[in-house]
Tab-separated table of C-alpha atoms in Angstrom:
chain	number	residue	atom	x	y	z
A	1	UNK	CA	3.040	0.506	17.757
A	2	UNK	CA	0.231	2.798	17.595
A	3	UNK	CA	-1.966	3.134	14.698
A	4	UNK	CA	-1.014	7.001	13.981
A	5	UNK	CA	2.637	5.323	13.563
A	6	UNK	CA	1.321	2.150	11.226
A	7	UNK	CA	0.123	4.385	8.691
A	8	UNK	CA	3.298	6.882	8.324
A	9	UNK	CA	4.698	3.650	7.694
A	10	UNK	CA	2.220	2.136	5.137
A	11	UNK	CA	2.191	5.618	3.442
A	12	UNK	CA	6.089	5.519	3.173
A	13	UNK	CA	5.660	2.158	1.394
A	14	UNK	CA	3.190	3.952	-1.233
A	15	UNK	CA	4.995	6.677	-2.503
A	16	UNK	CA	8.659	4.483	-2.751
A	17	UNK	CA	6.499	2.054	-4.614
A	18	UNK	CA	5.172	5.290	-6.614
A	19	UNK	CA	8.700	7.601	-6.876
A	20	UNK	CA	9.965	4.271	-9.341
A	21	UNK	CA	6.461	4.247	-11.520
A	22	UNK	CA	8.917	5.887	-14.136
A	23	UNK	CA	10.419	3.072	-15.111
A	24	UNK	CA	7.419	-0.080	-14.852
A	25	UNK	CA	5.983	2.182	-17.205
A	26	UNK	CA	8.573	3.268	-19.663
A	27	UNK	CA	8.584	-1.127	-20.051
A	28	UNK	CA	5.152	-0.847	-20.938
A	29	UNK	CA	5.925	1.134	-24.142
A	30	UNK	CA	4.720	1.171	-27.348
A	31	UNK	CA	1.816	0.465	-25.845
A	32	UNK	CA	-0.491	3.673	-25.572
A	33	UNK	CA	-1.406	5.714	-22.505
A	34	UNK	CA	-5.392	4.428	-22.681
A	35	UNK	CA	-4.604	0.956	-23.034
A	36	UNK	CA	-2.195	0.926	-20.253
A	37	UNK	CA	-4.501	2.747	-18.107
A	38	UNK	CA	-7.543	0.681	-19.190
A	39	UNK	CA	-5.238	-2.874	-18.151
A	40	UNK	CA	-4.206	-1.112	-15.458
A	41	UNK	CA	-7.197	-1.318	-14.122
A	42	UNK	CA	-9.267	-4.424	-15.391
A	43	UNK	CA	-6.403	-6.410	-14.018
A	44	UNK	CA	-7.262	-4.515	-10.707
A	45	UNK	CA	-10.078	-5.918	-10.633
A	46	UNK	CA	-8.814	-9.749	-10.232
A	47	UNK	CA	-6.502	-8.611	-8.274
A	48	UNK	CA	-8.576	-7.561	-5.513
A	49	UNK	CA	-11.196	-9.897	-6.637
A	50	UNK	CA	-8.862	-12.433	-5.497
A	51	UNK	CA	-7.723	-11.014	-2.218
A	52	UNK	CA	-11.347	-10.511	-1.052
A	53	UNK	CA	-12.484	-14.366	-2.227
A	54	UNK	CA	-9.834	-15.986	-0.115
A	55	UNK	CA	-10.549	-13.711	2.597
A	56	UNK	CA	-14.744	-14.551	2.284
A	57	UNK	CA	-14.876	-10.730	2.867
A	58	UNK	CA	-17.662	-9.387	0.305
A	59	UNK	CA	-20.172	-7.659	2.604
A	60	UNK	CA	-19.494	-4.072	2.384
A	61	UNK	CA	-20.701	-4.380	-0.861
A	62	UNK	CA	-24.687	-4.671	0.856
A	63	UNK	CA	-23.451	-1.081	2.448
A	64	UNK	CA	-22.159	0.272	-1.196
A	65	UNK	CA	-25.293	-0.913	-3.017
A	66	UNK	CA	-28.127	1.051	0.458
A	67	UNK	CA	-26.078	4.125	-0.072
A	68	UNK	CA	-26.073	6.113	-2.769
A	69	UNK	CA	-24.146	9.436	-1.469
A	70	UNK	CA	-21.492	5.807	-0.773
A	71	UNK	CA	-21.687	5.185	-4.028
A	72	UNK	CA	-21.788	8.537	-5.409
A	73	UNK	CA	-18.678	9.055	-3.315
A	74	UNK	CA	-16.994	5.916	-4.581
A	75	UNK	CA	-17.743	6.966	-8.347
A	76	UNK	CA	-16.506	10.135	-7.764
A	77	UNK	CA	-13.068	9.226	-6.013
A	78	UNK	CA	-13.176	6.138	-9.098
A	79	UNK	CA	-13.445	8.837	-11.341
A	80	UNK	CA	-10.494	11.641	-9.434
A	81	UNK	CA	-7.749	8.813	-10.093
A	82	UNK	CA	-8.488	7.230	-13.151
A	83	UNK	CA	-7.835	11.256	-14.498
A	84	UNK	CA	-5.127	10.937	-12.119
A	85	UNK	CA	-3.332	8.124	-13.657
A	86	UNK	CA	-4.295	8.417	-17.269
A	87	UNK	CA	-1.947	11.936	-17.062
A	88	UNK	CA	0.190	9.817	-15.350
A	89	UNK	CA	0.976	7.040	-18.534
A	90	UNK	CA	0.700	9.863	-20.600
A	91	UNK	CA	3.263	12.605	-18.683
A	92	UNK	CA	5.806	9.776	-18.698
A	93	UNK	CA	5.359	8.342	-21.725
A	94	UNK	CA	6.141	10.976	-23.505
A	95	UNK	CA	9.286	11.735	-22.178
A	96	UNK	CA	7.483	14.506	-19.672
A	97	UNK	CA	8.838	12.054	-15.506
A	98	UNK	CA	10.264	15.766	-14.799
A	99	UNK	CA	6.613	17.485	-14.880
A	100	UNK	CA	4.977	15.023	-13.511
A	101	UNK	CA	7.405	15.178	-10.768
A	102	UNK	CA	6.335	18.659	-11.027
A	103	UNK	CA	2.782	17.608	-10.446
A	104	UNK	CA	3.423	15.759	-7.111
A	105	UNK	CA	5.804	18.637	-5.611
A	106	UNK	CA	2.765	20.988	-5.547
A	107	UNK	CA	-0.233	18.534	-4.780
A	108	UNK	CA	1.001	19.709	-1.189
A	109	UNK	CA	-0.788	22.719	-1.746
A	110	UNK	CA	-4.079	21.982	-3.050
A	111	UNK	CA	-3.675	18.996	-0.198
A	112	UNK	CA	-3.476	23.053	1.911
A	113	UNK	CA	-6.192	24.919	-0.838
A	114	UNK	CA	-8.788	22.690	-0.457
A	115	UNK	CA	-8.464	23.207	3.485
A	116	UNK	CA	-9.596	26.274	2.449
A	117	UNK	CA	-11.426	25.860	-0.292
A	118	UNK	CA	-13.823	23.216	0.967
A	119	UNK	CA	-12.107	22.171	4.187
A	120	UNK	CA	-13.194	25.882	5.372
A	121	UNK	CA	-10.142	25.768	7.390
A	122	UNK	CA	-8.387	29.137	7.660
A	123	UNK	CA	-4.663	29.622	6.651
A	124	UNK	CA	-1.725	30.345	8.426
A	125	UNK	CA	0.213	33.410	7.859
A	126	UNK	CA	3.235	30.554	7.147
A	127	UNK	CA	0.900	28.062	5.530
A	128	UNK	CA	-0.124	31.652	2.885
A	129	UNK	CA	3.000	32.948	2.268
A	130	UNK	CA	3.706	28.758	1.212
A	131	UNK	CA	1.076	28.806	-1.192
A	132	UNK	CA	1.794	32.847	-2.770
A	133	UNK	CA	5.262	31.153	-3.747
A	134	UNK	CA	4.041	27.981	-4.764
A	135	UNK	CA	1.842	30.389	-7.876
A	136	UNK	CA	4.795	32.011	-8.436
A	137	UNK	CA	6.981	28.908	-9.766
A	138	UNK	CA	4.076	28.283	-11.299
A	139	UNK	CA	3.714	31.546	-13.435
A	140	UNK	CA	7.640	31.062	-13.629
A	141	UNK	CA	7.543	27.389	-14.601
A	142	UNK	CA	4.353	28.813	-16.929
A	143	UNK	CA	7.474	30.829	-18.822
A	144	UNK	CA	10.280	28.828	-19.192
A	145	UNK	CA	7.093	25.339	-20.691
A	146	UNK	CA	5.808	28.392	-23.327
A	147	UNK	CA	2.106	27.211	-21.377
A	148	UNK	CA	0.790	25.851	-18.584
A	149	UNK	CA	2.735	22.817	-17.301
A	150	UNK	CA	-0.183	21.289	-17.108
A	151	UNK	CA	0.045	17.604	-16.709
A	152	UNK	CA	1.667	18.613	-13.274
A	153	UNK	CA	-1.181	20.495	-12.787
A	154	UNK	CA	-4.116	18.106	-14.019
A	155	UNK	CA	-1.985	15.292	-11.846
A	156	UNK	CA	-2.231	18.329	-8.411
A	157	UNK	CA	-5.484	18.650	-8.820
A	158	UNK	CA	-6.767	15.058	-10.128
A	159	UNK	CA	-5.355	13.213	-6.775
A	160	UNK	CA	-5.135	15.721	-3.320
A	161	UNK	CA	-9.219	15.711	-5.244
A	162	UNK	CA	-9.276	12.075	-4.367
A	163	UNK	CA	-7.067	12.173	-1.080
A	164	UNK	CA	-9.794	14.538	0.027
A	165	UNK	CA	-12.506	11.999	-1.079
A	166	UNK	CA	-10.648	9.170	0.394
A	167	UNK	CA	-10.582	10.819	3.341
A	168	UNK	CA	-13.978	11.119	3.975
A	169	UNK	CA	-15.723	8.295	2.962
A	170	UNK	CA	-13.330	6.034	5.427
A	171	UNK	CA	-13.436	2.427	3.830
A	172	UNK	CA	-11.577	-0.271	4.020
A	173	UNK	CA	-8.466	0.369	1.480
A	174	UNK	CA	-8.952	-3.511	-0.702
A	175	UNK	CA	-12.707	-2.801	-0.691
A	176	UNK	CA	-12.384	0.955	-1.851
A	177	UNK	CA	-10.467	0.049	-4.180
A	178	UNK	CA	-12.065	-2.711	-5.350
A	179	UNK	CA	-15.872	-0.362	-6.289
A	180	UNK	CA	-13.135	2.344	-7.760
A	181	UNK	CA	-11.970	-0.316	-10.504
A	182	UNK	CA	-15.600	-2.092	-10.645
A	183	UNK	CA	-16.460	1.507	-11.589
A	184	UNK	CA	-14.595	1.893	-13.835
A	185	UNK	CA	-14.224	-1.667	-16.060
A	186	UNK	CA	-16.947	-1.213	-17.927
A	187	UNK	CA	-15.306	1.665	-20.203
A	188	UNK	CA	-12.109	0.117	-19.533
A	189	UNK	CA	-12.873	-3.498	-20.525
A	190	UNK	CA	-15.489	-2.299	-24.366
A	191	UNK	CA	-12.003	-0.188	-24.908
A	192	UNK	CA	-9.862	-3.005	-24.595
A	193	UNK	CA	-12.627	-4.852	-26.389
A	194	UNK	CA	-12.034	-2.143	-29.631
A	195	UNK	CA	-9.135	-1.791	-29.861
A	196	UNK	CA	-8.693	-5.312	-30.660
A	197	UNK	CA	-11.042	-5.486	-33.122
A	198	UNK	CA	-9.566	-3.040	-34.665
A	199	UNK	CA	-6.203	-5.010	-34.921
A	200	UNK	CA	-4.596	-1.426	-33.393
A	201	UNK	CA	-3.678	-3.312	-29.311
A	202	UNK	CA	-0.480	-4.161	-28.484
A	203	UNK	CA	-1.685	-6.632	-25.384
A	204	UNK	CA	-0.977	-9.968	-26.660
A	205	UNK	CA	1.156	-9.031	-29.863
A	206	UNK	CA	4.405	-7.553	-28.408
A	207	UNK	CA	6.114	-10.624	-26.077
A	208	UNK	CA	5.893	-12.955	-23.379
A	209	UNK	CA	7.217	-9.834	-21.178
A	210	UNK	CA	5.293	-7.335	-21.793
A	211	UNK	CA	2.322	-9.405	-21.259
A	212	UNK	CA	2.955	-10.308	-17.434
A	213	UNK	CA	4.099	-6.497	-17.828
A	214	UNK	CA	0.018	-5.299	-18.547
A	215	UNK	CA	-1.177	-7.793	-16.022
A	216	UNK	CA	1.030	-7.424	-13.489
A	217	UNK	CA	0.721	-3.104	-13.695
A	218	UNK	CA	-3.157	-4.469	-11.450
A	219	UNK	CA	-0.494	-5.472	-8.100
A	220	UNK	CA	1.507	-2.628	-8.939
A	221	UNK	CA	-1.441	-0.406	-8.985
A	222	UNK	CA	-3.261	-1.870	-5.600
A	223	UNK	CA	-0.628	-2.492	-3.895
A	224	UNK	CA	-0.049	1.161	-2.412
A	225	UNK	CA	-3.277	1.924	-3.217
A	226	UNK	CA	-4.261	0.106	-0.302
A	227	UNK	CA	-0.647	1.142	0.925
A	228	UNK	CA	-2.430	4.959	0.106
A	229	UNK	CA	-6.339	3.987	1.857
A	230	UNK	CA	-4.782	2.611	5.408
A	231	UNK	CA	-2.678	5.666	5.681
A	232	UNK	CA	-5.152	8.252	4.630
A	233	UNK	CA	-7.737	5.955	7.382
A	234	UNK	CA	-4.707	6.785	10.573
A	235	UNK	CA	-2.918	9.578	9.560
A	236	UNK	CA	-3.785	13.101	8.724
A	237	UNK	CA	-3.840	15.484	6.175
A	238	UNK	CA	-0.580	16.735	7.683
A	239	UNK	CA	0.745	14.310	7.804
A	240	UNK	CA	0.004	12.242	4.042
A	241	UNK	CA	0.894	15.777	2.402
A	242	UNK	CA	4.663	15.438	4.418
A	243	UNK	CA	4.691	11.942	3.208
A	244	UNK	CA	3.908	13.330	-0.656
A	245	UNK	CA	7.912	14.880	-1.556
A	246	UNK	CA	9.330	11.227	-1.149
A	247	UNK	CA	7.009	9.721	-4.271
A	248	UNK	CA	8.507	13.179	-6.927
A	249	UNK	CA	11.341	13.170	-5.412
A	250	UNK	CA	12.131	9.567	-6.955
A	251	UNK	CA	9.949	10.052	-9.433
A	252	UNK	CA	13.049	13.573	-10.582
A	253	UNK	CA	15.044	11.097	-10.245
A	254	UNK	CA	14.277	8.763	-12.297
A	255	UNK	CA	14.367	11.577	-14.852
A	256	UNK	CA	17.104	14.055	-14.656
A	257	UNK	CA	19.656	10.720	-13.743
A	258	UNK	CA	17.918	7.830	-15.613
A	259	UNK	CA	16.372	9.559	-18.813
A	260	UNK	CA	18.735	12.635	-18.938
A	261	UNK	CA	16.091	15.352	-18.910
A	262	UNK	CA	16.387	18.801	-19.788
A	263	UNK	CA	16.681	20.874	-16.695
A	264	UNK	CA	17.688	24.179	-18.052
A	265	UNK	CA	18.230	27.453	-15.654
A	266	UNK	CA	14.958	29.192	-15.427
A	267	UNK	CA	12.703	25.622	-15.231
A	268	UNK	CA	14.957	24.990	-12.033
A	269	UNK	CA	14.265	28.132	-10.016
A	270	UNK	CA	10.466	27.334	-11.079
A	271	UNK	CA	11.373	24.125	-8.775
A	272	UNK	CA	12.987	25.686	-6.606
A	273	UNK	CA	10.731	28.258	-5.960
A	274	UNK	CA	8.178	25.163	-5.215
A	275	UNK	CA	10.615	23.784	-2.886
A	276	UNK	CA	11.496	26.722	-0.803
A	277	UNK	CA	6.789	26.880	-0.433
A	278	UNK	CA	7.273	23.398	0.982
A	279	UNK	CA	9.887	23.452	3.220
A	280	UNK	CA	8.060	26.719	4.807
A	281	UNK	CA	4.402	24.226	4.919
A	282	UNK	CA	6.504	21.711	5.997
A	283	UNK	CA	8.448	23.737	9.341
A	284	UNK	CA	4.629	25.758	9.522
A	285	UNK	CA	3.100	22.632	9.889
A	286	UNK	CA	5.381	20.207	12.280
A	287	UNK	CA	6.162	23.168	14.286
A	288	UNK	CA	2.527	24.110	15.209
A	289	UNK	CA	1.630	19.734	15.911
A	290	UNK	CA	3.998	20.255	18.422
A	291	UNK	CA	2.645	23.267	20.179
A	292	UNK	CA	-0.171	21.945	22.866
A	293	UNK	CA	-3.414	23.297	23.534
A	294	UNK	CA	-7.008	23.625	20.912
A	295	UNK	CA	-3.812	25.731	18.388
A	296	UNK	CA	-1.967	23.051	16.987
A	297	UNK	CA	-5.329	21.291	16.886
A	298	UNK	CA	-7.423	23.386	14.889
A	299	UNK	CA	-4.576	24.941	12.588
A	300	UNK	CA	-3.965	21.714	11.253
A	301	UNK	CA	-5.166	21.991	7.635
A	302	UNK	CA	-7.572	19.886	4.990
A	303	UNK	CA	-8.436	18.087	8.346
A	304	UNK	CA	-10.924	15.072	7.368
A	305	UNK	CA	-14.943	15.431	7.801
A	306	UNK	CA	-16.895	12.774	8.833
A	307	UNK	CA	-19.420	10.687	6.154
A	308	UNK	CA	-22.271	12.644	6.314
């Protein structure tokens, strides 16, 4: 099996797991979003530490310590994924699962825009059309919601940026996630300590099942992120963008079929525009990848640059 095909399998597994996250995070109530986020960080560090200790693989830390640029990149990735995690938890537990799904539908278009703004790539005409339709969809949804769909936009911006940073750094999955989680661990521990001292912590005070699920959040967080990092190191960004559709389709199904969130006609029209944009983008990307010659290579959006 080729490395690229292996990467697609890793990515598919990651997105299927993420697709069912709404069910998991609903089970963590009545803990608030920040408490859940803090425990995700803490138990992710614990889980990854066990994996690295078993593999006796700590030499990568010396490389990171010797490279301020690399550590800075990992710190930036940590902040971006914390924003993404926190926003997603808040969206799910405030009954906005459909809007969180919208965020991940928009993410491929954000990846295209990052290719233009950060990687100085040129879009093909159909890609510009997809981006324009996606922008129109945001306008329609803003009118429907009566506000900007800020949860969706923040999820798309944070995860798209995180994807680009991970693509540039090219660190092995476990090592990269360990550093990211470790950067966040001190503020996470401080928040949990304060919450416990103030008597507001739910962890350990709801049920044994609730506490076990909070602890398992570290595994549930680490496994798909490791799979995603492994995919990002093997798959072109256009491939990551296409795989991205799996998770929001499953999340949207959870929001509509399990939690019965509303989907009025105007909102459905906004989602329809997003799906049209994604179809145009996907067909154009697949057509371009199937075209031999140098043009196919240069037209790929968000092509990662080597670390520098």
